Amino acid sequence: MKEVAQEEQVFPPPEEFKRKAWVTDESVYDEAEDYQSFWEKRAEELVDWYQKWDQVLEKDPPYYKWFINGKLNISYNCLDRWIERGQGDKIAYLWEGEEGEAEEYTYRDLYREVNRFANVLKDRGVKKGDVVAIYLPMVPELPIAMLACARIGAPHTVVFAGFSAGSLRDRVIDAGAKHVITCDGYTRRGKMLDHKSKSDEAVDGLDVQCIVVKRGNNQVNMQEGRDFWWHELMEEAEEECEPQVMDAEDLLFLMYTSGTTGKPKGVMHTTGGYLVGVATTMKWVFDVKDDDVYWCTADIGWITGHSYIVYGPLALGVTSVMFEGTPDYPQPDRWWEIVEKYGVTILYTAPTAIRMCMKLGEQWVDKRDVSSLRLLGSVGEPINPEAWLWYHRVVGKGKCPIVDTWWMTETGMHIITPLPGITNLKPGSATRPFPGLKGEIRDAKGVVPQGQKGDLVISRPWPSMLRGLYNAHDKYVEEYWSKYGPERYFTGDGAIQDEDGYFWLLGRVGDVLNVAGHRLGTAEVESALVEHPAVAESAVVGIPHELKGQVPFAYVVLRKGYQGSDDLKKELIKHVSKVIGPTARPDDVLFVEDLPKTRSGKIMRRILKNIASGEQEIGDITTLKNPEIVDDIARKLRP
Ligand code: 7RM
């Protein structure tokens, strides 16, 4: 039985790419074995400090501090220094709104807006250490507000705009935020969303003040004494605001994320180490050069947007595209139109989006000139080889390396990732730990033999690692540092290492099944299913079975032109059995229109598992982007 459905094909870096890449020599891995001096060099090379650190790393497991007594300001590193170096007229953001509105922000423009808003915050009484909640869609005011907070030393907590009032309220309360930055409304696929009503509901009865960006021009209720228009406050604001000198270990932001339990936890990231980690990976993994046009399609409300739309690109003085809309509005070629229009050279997106584009059909990509692309990236979940190959062939025209970057909110930066100028790529593998990092596959008995599944553990500290969970010490220890001790970070992901030392991610450990004593990743079965020409997307969950303990149950979304039938069901079951082995045979296949997904595109397998297992309680569906699909699926299964 084949353990993982792997593609045998290997893709070495194209010569042309290799010639110009920042990293061209394998020796970086050896040099970085002395990881403290490796990170120290990066800190000297990529970041400007007011005062140098006395010590690179201070270990007090499971707490780690980096660049002890180093002093810096992140907004200075993202803005002021580029202007001082004569790059003030370079474009920082090429912003495009959903309806096609376009705005350009040079580094100087961004500097001016950030300084003004920093003064607004100060005038409103925000001081160093005060947490500010930001609840905005993908408008320029979002990065401006984040950088303004960083400038005055106020940690931000950005709450994804698609989240409910209840989610915002929980976070505002947990973080103790006294200021919320929100907007009137915005459109999604052409439909106006009344954002202000949601934030009003969230802050109702709390001791909070709101600054409201005018975006939708929809009718809103401004509460006297609580609500203030952004543009009115900005009118009187001074254009210079001295950056606050921050300690390397001062809190930069909180990012709430869900763990094993329902209640989200505030992951803490600090200033110095976070910037060093993010700037280094931005440069080495995306291989960014002065003339690149870089586009990360994530929302800034997620860690991907924090690290690789805001802090990473700006810390390197890069030009980025920032897009407010969705890939298929008003037409399924919207993304490719943007690539063509701005001459995007680096595209960073998620497997779920790639599979959606596959489903829409490659003619939409072919309609546009995407020849400016030179590097592609993937993040968020394991990318199945079929999607990888499609991305490589249709979007990358066979000439762009793909960096499949494995990392998490908690890691702050890429952890397992190719370096595009030297790594031989294998479709579906995130390849190797970044220089200076150490990944291991472990179980209760220790490091598992090569080729076997286990838990992915990071057994060396890195500068942008989380510093804790806000007001939740016990959870921090329990969630990450208990299973393998206080010096081995437990990721919660399963993985397998192949004969070349490459890591193959298998999804969250919770998604690992045990079928008659065989461990089986739901992602493996999904990958096998999507290799079949009829399948666009699938989600596999484990359901209880009398004899085998658990068996896989498959939800399948078919490609256009295919109809669900008993014959096709049998064919798919046979196909999985052939690709992985008989233990992986789905017990049943249910054809569905769509899968329940979070706003960031992650399939909510927990809900699907409960439906398939016939549980009375389906679970919380409030964080879904398409909650209506849950009823449809349940009715299909039990009409
Ligand atoms: C960046 C981000 C983290 C979880 C993580 C994994 C999964 C992310 C990949 C991946 C396989 C990848 N942060 N994940 N990237 N799995 N290959 N390249 O997504 O905190 O929102 O999620 O996402 O399971 O634990 S996150």
XYZ file of C-alpha atoms and ligand atoms in Angstrom:
665
model
C 0.000 0.000 0.000
C 1.269 3.389 -0.975
C 1.468 5.594 2.128
C 0.948 8.964 0.494
C -0.356 9.651 -2.976
C 2.822 11.305 -4.179
C 3.739 12.601 -7.570
C 7.031 11.165 -8.688
C 7.816 14.241 -10.746
C 10.461 16.668 -9.478
C 10.727 20.291 -10.624
C 14.195 21.837 -10.316
C 14.446 25.657 -10.326
C 14.458 27.033 -13.887
C 17.965 28.225 -14.894
C 16.761 31.762 -15.552
C 15.224 31.974 -12.085
C 18.228 30.475 -10.377
C 20.633 32.907 -12.000
C 19.004 35.946 -10.389
C 17.800 34.489 -7.091
C 18.921 35.849 -3.699
C 19.679 32.394 -2.384
C 21.561 30.187 -4.837
C 23.612 27.955 -2.597
C 22.669 24.998 -0.406
C 25.322 26.100 2.081
C 22.828 28.475 3.726
C 21.353 25.473 5.508
C 24.689 24.469 7.015
C 25.607 28.019 7.931
C 22.278 28.417 9.696
C 22.920 25.418 11.934
C 24.373 28.011 14.287
C 20.910 29.491 14.317
C 21.491 32.291 16.788
C 24.248 33.821 14.746
C 22.209 33.194 11.583
C 19.295 35.251 12.935
C 21.655 37.845 14.344
C 23.068 38.420 10.855
C 19.576 38.790 9.406
C 18.684 41.265 12.174
C 21.730 43.380 11.281
C 21.156 43.160 7.564
C 17.395 43.715 7.230
C 16.282 45.807 10.196
C 17.261 49.276 11.458
C 17.626 49.491 15.235
C 17.869 52.496 17.545
C 19.870 50.353 19.904
C 21.515 46.997 19.376
C 20.583 43.934 21.450
C 22.853 42.586 24.229
C 21.871 38.990 23.654
C 20.239 37.195 20.715
C 18.086 34.720 22.604
C 16.964 34.231 26.180
C 15.398 30.860 26.904
C 12.998 30.285 29.724
C 11.065 27.373 28.197
C 8.325 27.495 27.091
C 8.945 31.237 26.907
C 11.569 32.612 24.559
C 12.767 36.184 24.077
C 14.762 37.502 21.150
C 17.125 40.446 20.710
C 17.215 41.358 24.374
C 17.271 45.142 24.928
C 17.207 45.813 21.193
C 15.217 48.978 20.416
C 13.351 49.701 17.193
C 10.106 50.874 15.667
C 8.373 48.818 13.002
C 6.644 51.711 11.257
C 10.038 53.422 10.977
C 11.377 50.272 9.321
C 8.386 50.068 6.983
C 8.183 53.751 6.010
C 10.680 56.395 7.164
C 13.814 54.573 6.151
C 12.660 54.145 2.542
C 12.033 57.865 2.264
C 15.413 58.630 3.851
C 16.994 56.338 1.264
C 15.354 58.194 -1.628
C 12.556 55.703 -2.287
C 9.697 57.972 -1.217
C 8.172 57.986 -4.695
C 8.167 54.224 -5.029
C 4.702 52.689 -4.888
C 3.932 50.812 -1.696
C 0.363 49.771 -2.519
C -1.542 49.513 -5.749
C -5.001 49.323 -4.236
C -8.005 48.142 -6.230
C -11.567 48.262 -4.920
C -14.244 45.756 -5.734
C -15.887 47.976 -8.353
C -12.565 48.670 -10.046
C -11.651 51.906 -8.217
C -7.879 52.269 -8.144
C -5.616 54.186 -5.767
C -1.850 54.354 -5.596
C 0.052 54.946 -2.369
C 3.727 55.784 -2.625
C 5.895 55.203 0.430
C 5.662 58.951 1.049
C 1.846 58.914 0.804
C 1.641 56.020 3.203
C 4.086 57.715 5.572
C 1.954 60.863 5.625
C -1.324 59.017 6.268
C 0.208 56.814 8.965
C 1.723 59.809 10.743
C -1.548 61.695 10.638
C -3.524 58.757 11.952
C -0.934 58.113 14.652
C -1.557 61.692 15.803
C -5.315 61.102 15.708
C -4.911 58.099 17.987
C -2.703 60.043 20.365
C -5.186 62.929 20.444
C -7.895 60.454 21.356
C -5.839 59.322 24.315
C -4.334 56.092 22.971
C -1.023 55.414 24.692
C 1.795 52.903 24.405
C 0.469 49.497 25.466
C -3.254 50.246 24.848
C -4.798 47.601 22.600
C -6.722 48.974 19.592
C -9.227 46.754 17.760
C -9.426 47.180 13.989
C -12.476 45.864 12.161
C -12.063 46.875 8.539
C -12.365 45.266 5.103
C -9.498 45.428 2.588
C -9.285 49.228 2.357
C -6.056 51.264 2.583
C -7.111 52.542 6.005
C -6.528 49.036 7.366
C -2.733 48.908 6.920
C -2.598 52.640 7.727
C -4.307 52.028 11.077
C -2.040 49.064 11.875
C 1.126 51.032 11.125
C -0.168 54.033 13.082
C -0.682 51.776 16.099
C 2.811 50.352 15.669
C 4.204 53.864 15.402
C 2.906 54.890 18.822
C 3.405 51.491 20.457
C -0.277 50.535 20.740
C -0.741 46.830 19.996
C -3.452 46.173 17.415
C -5.850 43.325 17.133
C -7.346 43.094 13.670
C -10.655 41.279 13.485
C -11.558 39.953 10.045
C -14.408 42.101 8.644
C -16.450 39.057 7.720
C -16.635 37.957 11.339
C -19.862 38.396 13.242
C -20.694 41.033 15.856
C -20.328 38.363 18.533
C -16.801 37.457 17.430
C -15.752 41.109 17.478
C -17.317 41.627 20.892
C -15.510 38.594 22.397
C -12.179 39.856 21.091
C -12.705 43.473 22.182
C -13.534 42.233 25.679
C -10.699 39.694 25.894
C -8.134 42.208 24.623
C -9.517 45.024 26.799
C -9.640 47.341 23.771
C -11.123 50.808 24.367
C -10.963 51.868 20.716
C -12.461 50.200 17.661
C -11.717 51.283 14.112
C -14.540 50.314 11.796
C -16.361 51.534 8.671
C -19.850 52.390 7.487
C -20.207 49.596 4.940
C -18.664 47.970 1.881
C -19.750 45.792 -0.991
C -19.213 42.096 -1.453
C -20.009 40.771 -4.941
C -21.833 44.022 -5.574
C -24.069 43.807 -2.503
C -23.781 46.483 0.211
C -22.971 45.123 3.651
C -23.963 47.211 6.639
C -20.737 46.868 8.601
C -21.452 49.640 11.082
C -24.555 47.864 12.425
C -22.431 44.815 13.160
C -19.841 46.822 15.050
C -22.575 48.749 16.881
C -24.015 45.467 18.079
C -20.551 44.298 19.109
C -19.724 47.330 21.252
C -23.203 47.837 22.684
C -22.882 48.628 26.398
C -19.069 48.494 26.372
C -16.843 51.409 27.324
C -15.466 51.836 23.800
C -15.011 54.643 21.268
C -15.249 54.100 17.524
C -13.488 55.698 14.572
C -15.507 55.136 11.407
C -14.025 55.037 7.905
C -16.401 56.169 5.170
C -16.284 53.443 2.550
C -19.797 52.328 1.601
C -21.521 55.729 1.853
C -24.492 53.821 3.224
C -26.784 55.325 5.826
C -25.410 54.742 9.325
C -26.192 55.817 12.836
C -23.366 57.825 14.454
C -23.704 57.845 18.217
C -22.805 61.200 19.744
C -19.720 61.001 21.954
C -18.870 57.453 20.883
C -18.530 57.518 17.092
C -16.179 59.777 15.100
C -15.581 59.933 11.352
C -12.054 59.005 10.315
C -11.908 61.731 7.643
C -13.034 64.443 10.051
C -10.419 63.521 12.661
C -7.751 63.342 9.948
C -8.503 66.861 8.682
C -6.839 68.523 11.643
C -4.088 65.971 12.226
C -0.421 66.990 12.103
C 1.699 65.297 9.429
C 4.622 64.322 11.638
C 4.557 61.916 14.531
C 7.805 60.823 16.139
C 7.983 56.990 16.236
C 7.894 55.519 19.726
C 11.102 53.708 20.634
C 9.999 50.134 21.290
C 11.726 47.285 23.005
C 12.248 44.208 20.825
C 9.948 42.312 23.185
C 7.148 44.898 23.345
C 3.811 43.543 22.128
C 3.163 44.380 18.462
C -0.189 42.680 17.981
C -2.673 40.065 19.065
C -4.217 37.750 16.530
C -7.123 35.650 17.707
C -7.208 32.140 16.371
C -9.214 29.031 17.150
C -7.471 26.089 18.730
C -8.653 22.711 19.863
C -11.479 24.240 21.839
C -14.129 26.619 20.543
C -13.019 29.847 22.198
C -10.409 31.802 20.208
C -7.098 32.643 21.872
C -5.064 35.818 21.452
C -1.722 34.824 19.948
C 0.921 37.372 20.994
C 3.587 38.633 18.618
C 6.291 41.068 19.661
C 8.273 43.640 17.732
C 11.905 42.744 17.022
C 11.854 39.012 16.424
C 8.637 39.167 14.434
C 10.089 41.734 12.062
C 13.355 39.840 11.619
C 11.540 36.568 10.841
C 9.030 38.101 8.482
C 11.542 40.266 6.603
C 13.959 37.358 6.151
C 11.341 34.954 4.774
C 9.813 37.699 2.610
C 13.179 38.186 0.966
C 14.365 34.590 0.695
C 11.138 32.705 0.024
C 9.518 35.234 -2.326
C 12.898 36.254 -3.704
C 11.638 39.835 -3.992
C 13.616 42.367 -6.012
C 13.295 46.100 -6.386
C 11.150 45.919 -9.530
C 8.753 43.174 -8.454
C 5.003 43.663 -8.245
C 3.949 41.347 -5.475
C 0.395 40.237 -4.754
C -0.825 38.224 -1.791
C -4.548 37.552 -2.180
C -5.196 36.882 1.520
C -7.192 39.210 3.731
C -5.151 41.357 6.115
C -7.487 40.098 8.850
C -5.484 36.831 8.882
C -1.881 36.259 9.846
C -0.966 35.798 6.174
C -2.039 39.365 5.504
C -0.273 40.747 8.591
C 3.035 39.117 7.722
C 2.951 39.105 3.938
C 0.772 42.064 2.892
C 1.704 44.567 5.588
C 4.915 44.025 7.547
C 6.975 41.802 5.218
C 6.547 43.719 1.953
C 6.835 47.174 3.552
C 9.898 46.207 5.590
C 11.597 45.367 2.304
C 10.303 48.415 0.409
C 8.311 46.279 -2.031
C 5.427 47.315 -4.316
C 2.281 45.286 -3.534
C -1.155 44.931 -4.990
C -3.946 45.108 -2.439
C -7.343 43.938 -3.670
C -10.678 44.393 -1.960
C -12.804 41.950 -3.994
C -13.220 38.282 -4.829
C -11.727 36.140 -7.658
C -14.938 35.697 -9.624
C -16.638 39.074 -9.446
C -17.841 40.516 -11.755
C -16.334 37.807 -13.982
C -14.277 34.670 -13.295
C -11.217 36.331 -14.845
C -10.995 39.120 -12.241
C -7.741 37.915 -10.688
C -6.085 37.399 -14.044
C -7.262 40.813 -15.145
C -5.465 42.269 -12.110
C -2.308 40.287 -12.855
C -2.374 41.658 -16.412
C -3.238 45.228 -15.442
C -0.498 45.668 -12.840
C 2.063 43.274 -14.280
C 2.090 41.124 -11.143
C 5.316 39.123 -10.886
C 4.758 37.206 -7.631
C 1.380 35.715 -6.711
C 0.688 34.206 -3.280
C -2.646 32.469 -2.751
C -4.402 29.448 -1.208
C -5.175 25.934 -2.516
C -8.895 26.433 -2.035
C -8.772 29.426 -4.401
C -6.697 27.467 -6.891
C -9.213 24.634 -6.876
C -12.022 27.145 -7.371
C -10.201 28.572 -10.393
C -9.692 25.042 -11.719
C -13.390 24.459 -11.402
C -14.224 27.685 -13.232
C -11.998 26.539 -16.081
C -8.626 27.507 -17.478
C -10.140 29.575 -20.303
C -10.531 32.407 -17.761
C -6.808 32.474 -17.132
C -6.030 32.137 -20.832
C -8.191 35.177 -21.602
C -5.560 37.385 -19.946
C -1.850 37.981 -20.320
C -0.297 36.585 -17.166
C 3.226 36.305 -18.592
C 4.588 38.818 -16.049
C 4.389 36.136 -13.325
C 7.710 34.643 -12.263
C 6.950 33.041 -8.888
C 3.843 31.475 -7.359
C 3.071 30.729 -3.725
C 0.585 28.626 -1.796
C -0.513 28.697 1.842
C -3.311 27.637 4.167
C -3.700 23.918 3.679
C -1.952 21.043 1.963
C -2.037 21.582 -1.788
C -3.027 18.416 -3.589
C -0.665 17.493 -6.426
C -3.401 17.953 -9.003
C -4.008 21.568 -7.992
C -0.254 22.140 -7.797
C 0.239 20.890 -11.356
C -2.661 22.974 -12.636
C -1.317 26.108 -10.914
C 2.115 25.404 -12.362
C 0.901 24.737 -15.910
C -2.057 27.096 -16.353
C -1.060 30.082 -14.210
C 2.719 29.706 -14.193
C 2.951 28.529 -17.812
C 5.428 25.934 -16.635
C 8.111 28.551 -15.882
C 7.336 29.704 -12.340
C 8.551 27.868 -9.241
C 5.820 27.318 -6.624
C 6.641 27.976 -2.991
C 4.291 25.872 -0.874
C 4.763 27.598 2.476
C 3.738 25.781 5.642
C 3.282 27.968 8.701
C 0.696 29.075 11.251
C -0.638 32.139 13.066
C 1.564 31.069 15.955
C 4.774 30.852 13.921
C 4.405 34.365 12.456
C 6.536 33.445 9.436
C 7.071 30.608 6.945
C 8.546 27.534 8.629
C 8.609 24.728 6.056
C 9.074 26.110 2.595
C 11.112 25.859 -0.570
C 13.759 28.454 -1.403
C 12.823 28.998 -5.031
C 16.349 29.369 -6.423
C 17.658 26.091 -4.998
C 14.850 23.724 -4.043
C 13.811 20.877 -6.309
C 10.053 20.956 -5.930
C 7.784 17.974 -5.449
C 4.107 18.786 -6.026
C 2.254 18.500 -2.727
C 5.286 18.833 -0.447
C 6.204 22.013 1.455
C 9.767 20.613 1.192
C 12.198 21.569 3.999
C 12.400 23.724 7.123
C 13.662 27.250 6.461
C 17.377 27.681 7.296
C 17.887 27.838 11.059
C 14.690 25.885 11.747
C 14.403 22.281 12.754
C 11.344 20.135 12.085
C 10.804 16.654 13.432
C 8.128 14.004 13.045
C 7.428 12.554 16.476
C 5.050 10.423 18.427
C 4.938 9.412 22.079
C 7.920 7.087 21.567
C 10.207 9.688 19.994
C 11.221 10.556 16.432
C 9.366 8.251 14.042
C 11.240 6.458 11.271
C 11.409 8.137 7.895
C 8.329 7.485 5.782
C 6.027 7.153 8.777
C 3.362 9.499 9.986
C 3.615 11.479 13.174
C 3.162 14.917 14.688
C 5.089 17.805 13.223
C 7.216 19.382 15.945
C 9.530 22.398 15.707
C 12.482 21.705 17.932
C 14.376 24.967 17.800
C 13.155 28.464 18.652
C 12.754 31.049 15.891
C 12.498 34.831 16.164
C 8.855 35.338 15.122
C 7.455 32.595 17.321
C 4.423 33.436 19.440
C 5.308 34.835 22.864
C 2.248 33.461 24.597
C -1.538 33.535 24.582
C -3.027 36.750 25.929
C -4.001 36.209 29.568
C -3.918 32.442 29.072
C -0.655 30.978 30.323
C -2.061 27.516 31.047
C -3.585 27.203 27.616
C -0.303 28.243 26.028
C 1.533 25.479 27.843
C -1.165 22.892 27.264
C -1.737 23.613 23.589
C 1.843 23.824 22.344
C 4.405 22.768 24.930
C 2.973 19.801 26.816
C 2.829 16.944 24.354
C 6.575 17.083 23.574
C 7.873 19.184 26.435
C 8.730 22.883 26.784
C 11.486 22.844 24.150
C 9.557 21.234 21.313
C 6.740 23.209 19.780
C 3.791 20.956 18.935
C 2.174 22.269 15.745
C -1.007 20.198 15.833
C -0.313 19.068 12.257
C 0.484 15.558 11.111
C 3.278 15.015 8.601
C 5.562 12.478 7.034
C 9.178 12.925 5.989
C 10.330 11.219 2.802
C 13.700 9.783 1.818
C 14.958 13.232 0.779
C 13.967 14.772 4.089
C 10.993 16.528 2.474
C 7.939 17.154 4.628
C 4.480 16.151 3.425
C 1.805 17.828 5.518
C -1.250 15.738 6.304
C -3.589 18.288 7.836
C -4.436 18.846 11.467
C -3.861 15.862 13.678
C -7.537 15.930 14.589
C -8.164 15.060 10.963
C -6.197 11.844 11.170
C -8.269 8.661 11.176
C -7.553 5.270 12.494
C -9.092 2.691 10.178
C -8.712 -0.800 11.534
C -5.420 0.104 13.139
C -4.131 2.047 10.138
C -3.488 5.736 10.480
C -4.928 7.659 7.570
C -4.924 11.400 6.907
C -8.199 12.746 5.591
C -6.063 14.923 3.314
C -4.598 11.850 1.664
C -8.003 10.501 0.706
C -9.033 13.946 -0.515
C -5.931 14.197 -2.604
C -6.698 10.831 -4.214
C -10.271 11.890 -4.942
C -9.360 15.148 -6.614
C -6.989 13.292 -8.908
C -10.108 11.815 -10.510
C -11.250 13.870 -13.528
C -14.835 14.189 -12.234
C -13.882 15.691 -8.869
C -13.429 19.420 -8.284
C -13.090 19.350 -4.512
C -13.648 16.953 -1.677
C -13.698 16.744 2.099
C -13.184 13.490 3.925
C -14.112 12.819 7.539
C -13.982 9.816 9.799
C -17.229 8.222 10.933
C -17.578 5.524 13.578
C -17.625 1.936 12.352
C -18.533 -1.189 14.306
C -15.603 -3.275 13.206
C -12.943 -0.951 11.954
C -13.307 1.772 14.555
C -13.433 4.510 11.946
C -13.995 4.648 8.218
C -13.643 7.530 5.772
C -16.765 9.273 4.518
C -16.309 11.477 1.433
C -18.094 14.651 0.420
C -17.478 15.414 -3.242
C -18.087 18.524 -5.358
C -18.145 17.541 -9.025
C -16.641 19.467 -11.887
C -18.908 21.153 -14.423
C -20.337 18.635 -16.865
C -20.439 15.706 -14.394
C -23.549 14.265 -12.738
C -23.601 12.366 -9.469
C -24.757 8.736 -9.891
C -24.392 5.373 -8.189
C -21.976 4.289 -10.884
C -19.756 7.319 -10.379
C -19.856 6.720 -6.629
C -18.609 3.159 -7.098
C -15.969 4.345 -9.513
C -14.650 6.915 -7.019
C -14.495 4.376 -4.205
C -12.560 2.026 -6.470
C -10.283 4.861 -7.509
C -9.324 5.696 -3.902
C -8.751 2.043 -3.184
C -6.423 1.912 -6.163
C -4.499 5.090 -5.370
C -3.961 4.594 -1.622
C -5.081 1.120 -0.732
C -8.232 -0.697 0.356
C -8.184 0.685 3.932
C -8.686 4.151 2.502
C -11.893 3.184 0.656
C -14.609 5.672 1.537
C -17.530 3.954 3.190
C -19.804 6.299 1.281
C -19.632 9.247 -1.092
C -22.065 12.149 -0.972
C -22.228 14.514 -3.937
C -22.715 18.105 -2.752
C -22.868 21.563 -4.327
C -20.303 23.134 -2.008
C -18.444 22.501 1.253
C -18.843 24.504 4.475
C -15.860 26.837 4.712
C -14.503 29.466 7.041
C -13.982 32.949 5.679
C -10.357 32.163 5.031
C -11.346 29.162 2.955
C -10.619 26.328 5.342
C -13.068 23.463 5.069
C -14.895 22.899 8.365
C -14.504 19.146 8.589
C -15.763 19.085 12.157
C -19.238 20.068 10.946
C -19.138 17.554 8.104
C -18.042 14.899 10.527
C -20.977 15.595 12.808
C -23.437 15.474 9.906
C -22.010 12.232 8.530
C -21.948 10.610 11.965
C -25.587 11.539 12.528
C -24.823 13.710 15.574
C -27.719 15.714 16.979
C -25.415 18.708 17.523
C -23.839 19.927 14.299
C -21.690 22.529 16.050
C -21.100 26.253 15.725
C -21.646 27.442 12.162
C -21.424 31.182 12.837
C -17.876 31.459 11.536
C -18.773 29.940 8.165
C -18.759 31.953 4.987
C -21.625 29.805 3.620
C -23.693 28.558 6.607
C -26.686 27.862 4.361
C -24.897 24.899 2.796
C -25.020 22.972 6.074
C -28.800 22.444 5.881
C -28.596 21.468 2.214
C -26.012 18.811 2.966
C -27.873 17.440 5.968
C -31.083 17.156 3.940
C -29.251 15.381 1.147
C -27.906 12.795 3.512
C -31.118 12.270 5.472
C -34.003 13.505 3.334
C -0.733 30.639 7.484
C -1.976 30.008 8.047
C -2.530 27.158 10.187
C -2.814 25.778 9.680
C -1.644 24.847 9.860
C -1.873 23.851 8.747
C -2.486 24.672 7.640
C -1.020 26.336 6.412
C -0.064 25.050 4.930
C -0.892 24.254 5.748
C -0.249 22.379 4.582
C 0.679 24.407 3.877
N -2.156 30.153 9.387
N -1.477 25.080 6.650
N -0.172 26.333 5.379
N -0.986 22.920 5.566
N 0.545 23.070 3.755
N 1.473 25.099 3.046
O -2.751 29.428 7.314
O -3.115 29.719 11.614
O -4.632 30.186 9.778
O -3.593 28.047 9.895
O -3.044 25.815 8.276
O -2.800 22.877 9.152
O -1.668 24.260 11.142
S -3.421 29.566 10.214
